[in-house]
Structure formats: structure tokens, C-alpha cells
CSV table of N, CA and C in Angstrom, one decimal:
chain,number,residue,atom,x,y,z
A,385,MET,N,312.1,95.3,153.7
A,385,MET,CA,312.9,94.7,153.1
A,385,MET,C,314.3,95.4,152.4
A,386,LEU,N,315.1,95.0,152.3
A,386,LEU,CA,316.4,96.0,151.7
A,386,LEU,C,316.7,95.3,150.3
A,387,LEU,N,316.6,96.6,149.6
A,387,LEU,CA,317.1,96.1,148.0
A,387,LEU,C,318.3,96.5,148.0
A,388,MET,N,319.0,95.7,147.1
A,388,MET,CA,320.4,96.0,147.0
A,388,MET,C,320.8,96.0,145.6
A,389,ILE,N,321.7,96.6,144.9
A,389,ILE,CA,321.9,96.7,143.5
A,389,ILE,C,323.3,96.0,143.6
A,390,PRO,N,323.1,95.3,142.3
A,390,PRO,CA,324.4,94.2,141.9
A,390,PRO,C,325.5,95.3,142.0
A,391,PRO,N,326.7,95.0,142.2
A,391,PRO,CA,327.6,95.9,142.0
A,391,PRO,C,328.0,96.0,140.4
A,392,THR,N,327.3,95.2,139.4
A,392,THR,CA,327.7,95.2,137.9
A,392,THR,C,326.9,96.2,137.6
A,393,VAL,N,325.7,96.7,138.2
A,393,VAL,CA,324.8,97.7,137.4
A,393,VAL,C,325.1,99.3,137.9
A,394,THR,N,325.5,100.2,137.0
A,394,THR,CA,325.6,101.5,137.1
A,394,THR,C,324.4,102.3,136.4
A,395,PHE,N,324.0,102.9,136.9
A,395,PHE,CA,323.4,104.0,136.9
A,395,PHE,C,323.7,105.2,135.5
A,396,MET,N,325.2,104.7,135.4
A,396,MET,CA,325.6,105.9,134.6
A,396,MET,C,325.2,105.7,133.5
A,397,TYR,N,325.1,104.2,133.2
A,397,TYR,CA,325.0,103.9,131.5
A,397,TYR,C,323.4,103.3,131.5
A,398,LEU,N,322.7,103.7,132.5
A,398,LEU,CA,321.4,103.4,132.3
A,398,LEU,C,320.2,104.1,131.2
A,399,PRO,N,320.7,105.3,130.5
A,399,PRO,CA,319.9,106.0,129.6
A,399,PRO,C,320.3,105.4,128.2
A,400,GLN,N,321.5,105.1,127.9
A,400,GLN,CA,322.1,104.4,127.3
A,400,GLN,C,321.3,102.9,126.7
A,401,ILE,N,321.3,102.2,127.9
A,401,ILE,CA,320.5,101.2,127.9
A,401,ILE,C,319.4,101.1,127.6
A,402,VAL,N,318.5,102.2,128.0
A,402,VAL,CA,317.1,102.2,127.9
A,402,VAL,C,316.9,102.7,126.6
A,403,ASP,N,317.6,103.6,126.1
A,403,ASP,CA,317.5,104.0,124.7
A,403,ASP,C,317.8,102.9,123.2
A,404,LYS,N,318.6,102.0,123.8
A,404,LYS,CA,319.2,100.7,122.7
A,404,LYS,C,318.1,100.1,122.9
A,405,ASN,N,317.5,99.5,124.0
A,405,ASN,CA,316.1,98.5,124.2
A,405,ASN,C,315.1,98.9,123.2
A,406,LEU,N,315.1,100.7,123.4
A,406,LEU,CA,313.8,101.3,123.0
A,406,LEU,C,313.7,101.0,121.4
A,407,GLU,N,315.2,101.5,120.8
A,407,GLU,CA,315.2,101.3,119.2
A,407,GLU,C,315.1,99.9,118.8
A,408,LYS,N,315.7,98.8,119.7
A,408,LYS,CA,315.5,97.4,119.1
A,408,LYS,C,313.9,97.0,119.3
A,409,ARG,N,312.9,97.7,120.3
A,409,ARG,CA,311.8,97.3,120.6
A,409,ARG,C,310.8,97.9,119.5
A,410,LYS,N,311.4,99.2,118.9
A,410,LYS,CA,310.7,99.8,117.6
A,410,LYS,C,311.2,98.9,116.3
A,411,SER,N,312.5,99.0,116.4
A,411,SER,CA,312.6,97.9,115.0
A,411,SER,C,311.7,96.8,114.6
A,412,GLU,N,311.0,96.2,116.0
A,412,GLU,CA,310.5,95.0,115.9
A,412,GLU,C,308.6,95.2,115.3
A,413,ILE,N,308.4,96.6,115.6
A,413,ILE,CA,307.3,97.0,115.2
A,413,ILE,C,306.7,96.3,113.6
A,414,PRO,N,307.6,96.2,112.6
A,414,PRO,CA,307.1,96.1,111.1
A,414,PRO,C,306.9,94.4,111.6
A,415,LYS,N,307.8,93.7,111.9
A,415,LYS,CA,307.2,92.6,112.1
A,415,LYS,C,305.8,92.2,112.7
A,416,VAL,N,306.0,92.9,114.0
A,416,VAL,CA,304.5,92.6,114.7
A,416,VAL,C,303.4,93.0,113.8
A,417,LEU,N,303.4,94.1,112.9
A,417,LEU,CA,302.2,94.7,112.4
A,417,LEU,C,302.2,93.5,111.3
A,418,SER,N,302.9,92.7,111.1
A,418,SER,CA,302.8,92.0,109.9
A,418,SER,C,302.1,90.8,110.5
A,419,ILE,N,302.4,90.1,111.6
A,419,ILE,CA,301.9,89.6,112.4
A,419,ILE,C,300.7,89.5,112.3
A,420,ILE,N,300.2,90.7,112.7
A,420,ILE,CA,298.5,91.0,113.6
A,420,ILE,C,298.1,91.0,112.4
A,421,GLU,N,298.7,91.5,111.2
A,421,GLU,CA,297.7,91.5,109.8
A,421,GLU,C,297.6,90.1,109.3
A,422,GLU,N,298.4,89.5,109.5
A,422,GLU,CA,298.1,88.1,108.8
A,422,GLU,C,297.1,87.3,109.7
A,423,GLU,N,297.2,87.4,111.2
A,423,GLU,CA,296.2,86.3,112.0
A,423,GLU,C,295.2,87.2,112.0
A,424,THR,N,294.9,88.4,111.6
A,424,THR,CA,293.5,89.2,111.4
A,424,THR,C,292.6,88.5,109.9
A,425,LYS,N,293.5,88.4,109.0
A,425,LYS,CA,293.4,87.4,108.1
A,425,LYS,C,292.8,86.3,108.3
A,426,ASN,N,293.6,85.7,109.2
A,426,ASN,CA,293.1,83.9,109.2
A,426,ASN,C,292.1,83.8,110.2
A,427,PHE,N,291.7,85.0,111.5
A,427,PHE,CA,290.8,85.1,111.8
A,427,PHE,C,288.9,85.2,111.4
A,428,PHE,N,289.3,86.4,110.2
A,428,PHE,CA,288.2,86.5,109.3
A,428,PHE,C,287.8,85.3,108.5
A,429,GLN,N,289.0,84.5,108.0
A,429,GLN,CA,288.9,83.6,107.2
A,429,GLN,C,288.1,82.4,107.9
A,430,TRP,N,288.7,82.0,108.9
A,430,TRP,CA,287.8,81.1,109.8
A,430,TRP,C,286.5,81.7,110.2
A,431,TYR,N,286.1,82.9,110.7
A,431,TYR,CA,284.9,83.5,111.1
A,431,TYR,C,284.1,83.3,109.9
A,432,ARG,N,284.4,83.8,108.5
A,432,ARG,CA,283.3,83.2,107.6
A,432,ARG,C,283.4,82.1,107.4
A,433,SER,N,284.1,81.2,107.5
A,433,SER,CA,283.6,79.9,107.2
A,433,SER,C,282.8,79.1,108.1
A,434,LEU,N,282.5,79.9,109.3
A,434,LEU,CA,281.2,79.3,110.0
A,434,LEU,C,280.1,79.4,109.5
A,435,LYS,N,280.0,80.2,108.6
A,435,LYS,CA,278.5,80.1,108.0
A,435,LYS,C,278.2,79.5,107.4
A,436,ILE,N,279.2,79.0,106.4
A,436,ILE,CA,279.0,77.8,105.8
A,436,ILE,C,279.0,76.3,106.0
A,437,THR,N,279.6,76.2,107.4
A,437,THR,CA,279.8,74.9,107.9
A,437,THR,C,278.6,74.0,108.0
A,438,PRO,N,277.0,74.8,108.3
A,438,PRO,CA,276.1,74.0,108.3
A,438,PRO,C,275.4,73.7,107.0
A,439,ILE,N,275.9,74.5,105.8
A,439,ILE,CA,275.3,74.0,104.5
A,439,ILE,C,276.5,72.8,104.4
A,440,ILE,N,277.5,73.0,104.6
A,440,ILE,CA,278.2,71.8,104.2
A,440,ILE,C,277.9,70.5,105.0
A,441,LYS,N,277.9,70.4,106.0
A,441,LYS,CA,277.1,69.7,106.8
A,441,LYS,C,276.3,68.9,106.3
A,442,GLY,N,275.2,70.0,106.1
A,442,GLY,CA,273.6,69.4,105.2
A,442,GLY,C,273.8,68.8,104.1
A,443,LEU,N,274.9,69.5,103.3
A,443,LEU,CA,275.0,68.7,102.0
A,443,LEU,C,275.6,67.3,102.4
A,444,GLN,N,276.8,66.9,103.4
A,444,GLN,CA,277.1,65.8,103.7
A,444,GLN,C,276.0,64.8,103.8
A,445,GLU,N,275.3,65.2,105.1
A,445,GLU,CA,273.9,64.4,105.3
A,445,GLU,C,273.2,64.1,104.4
A,446,LYS,N,273.0,64.6,103.4
A,446,LYS,CA,271.9,64.2,102.1
A,446,LYS,C,272.7,63.5,101.2
A,447,ASN,N,273.9,63.6,101.0
A,447,ASN,CA,274.9,62.8,100.5
A,447,ASN,C,275.0,61.6,100.8
A,448,ARG,N,275.0,61.5,102.1
A,448,ARG,CA,275.0,60.2,102.8
A,448,ARG,C,273.6,59.2,102.6
A,449,ARG,N,272.7,59.9,102.4
A,449,ARG,CA,271.3,59.1,102.5
A,449,ARG,C,271.0,58.7,101.2
A,450,TYR,N,271.9,59.4,100.4
A,450,TYR,CA,271.4,58.8,98.7
A,450,TYR,C,272.6,57.8,98.5
């Protein structure tokens, strides 16, 4: 299989393109960390709620009987 490089691509500017992309990706790190922190909080909140779910169901069942 022959790989051809499109005529619009020049390797001369490749290092600049790579650097620009890297900087853009680095600038997104704070956003990513914030998302991870928020989702971690949400996960542990959900996980802790699993412990009380049987208690809540038990109380609801007891309430239905009376």
C-alpha cells in the first residue's frame, strides 16, 4: 500500500503545529481536573447512598403496613 501525503501538508511547519496542539491540550488540564473532581464527588455521594437504601426501603415498607 502506497501512502501519499496530501500536497497541502508540509513537514516544515509540523513542529509548530505540534507545539500549538500541545499548548491547547495543556490549557484544558484545569477543566479536566475540575470535571474529574466533580464526578468523583458525585460517585462517592452515590456510593454512600447505597448503604442507606435498604434502611429507607425498610422504613417505607414499615410505613405502608401502618
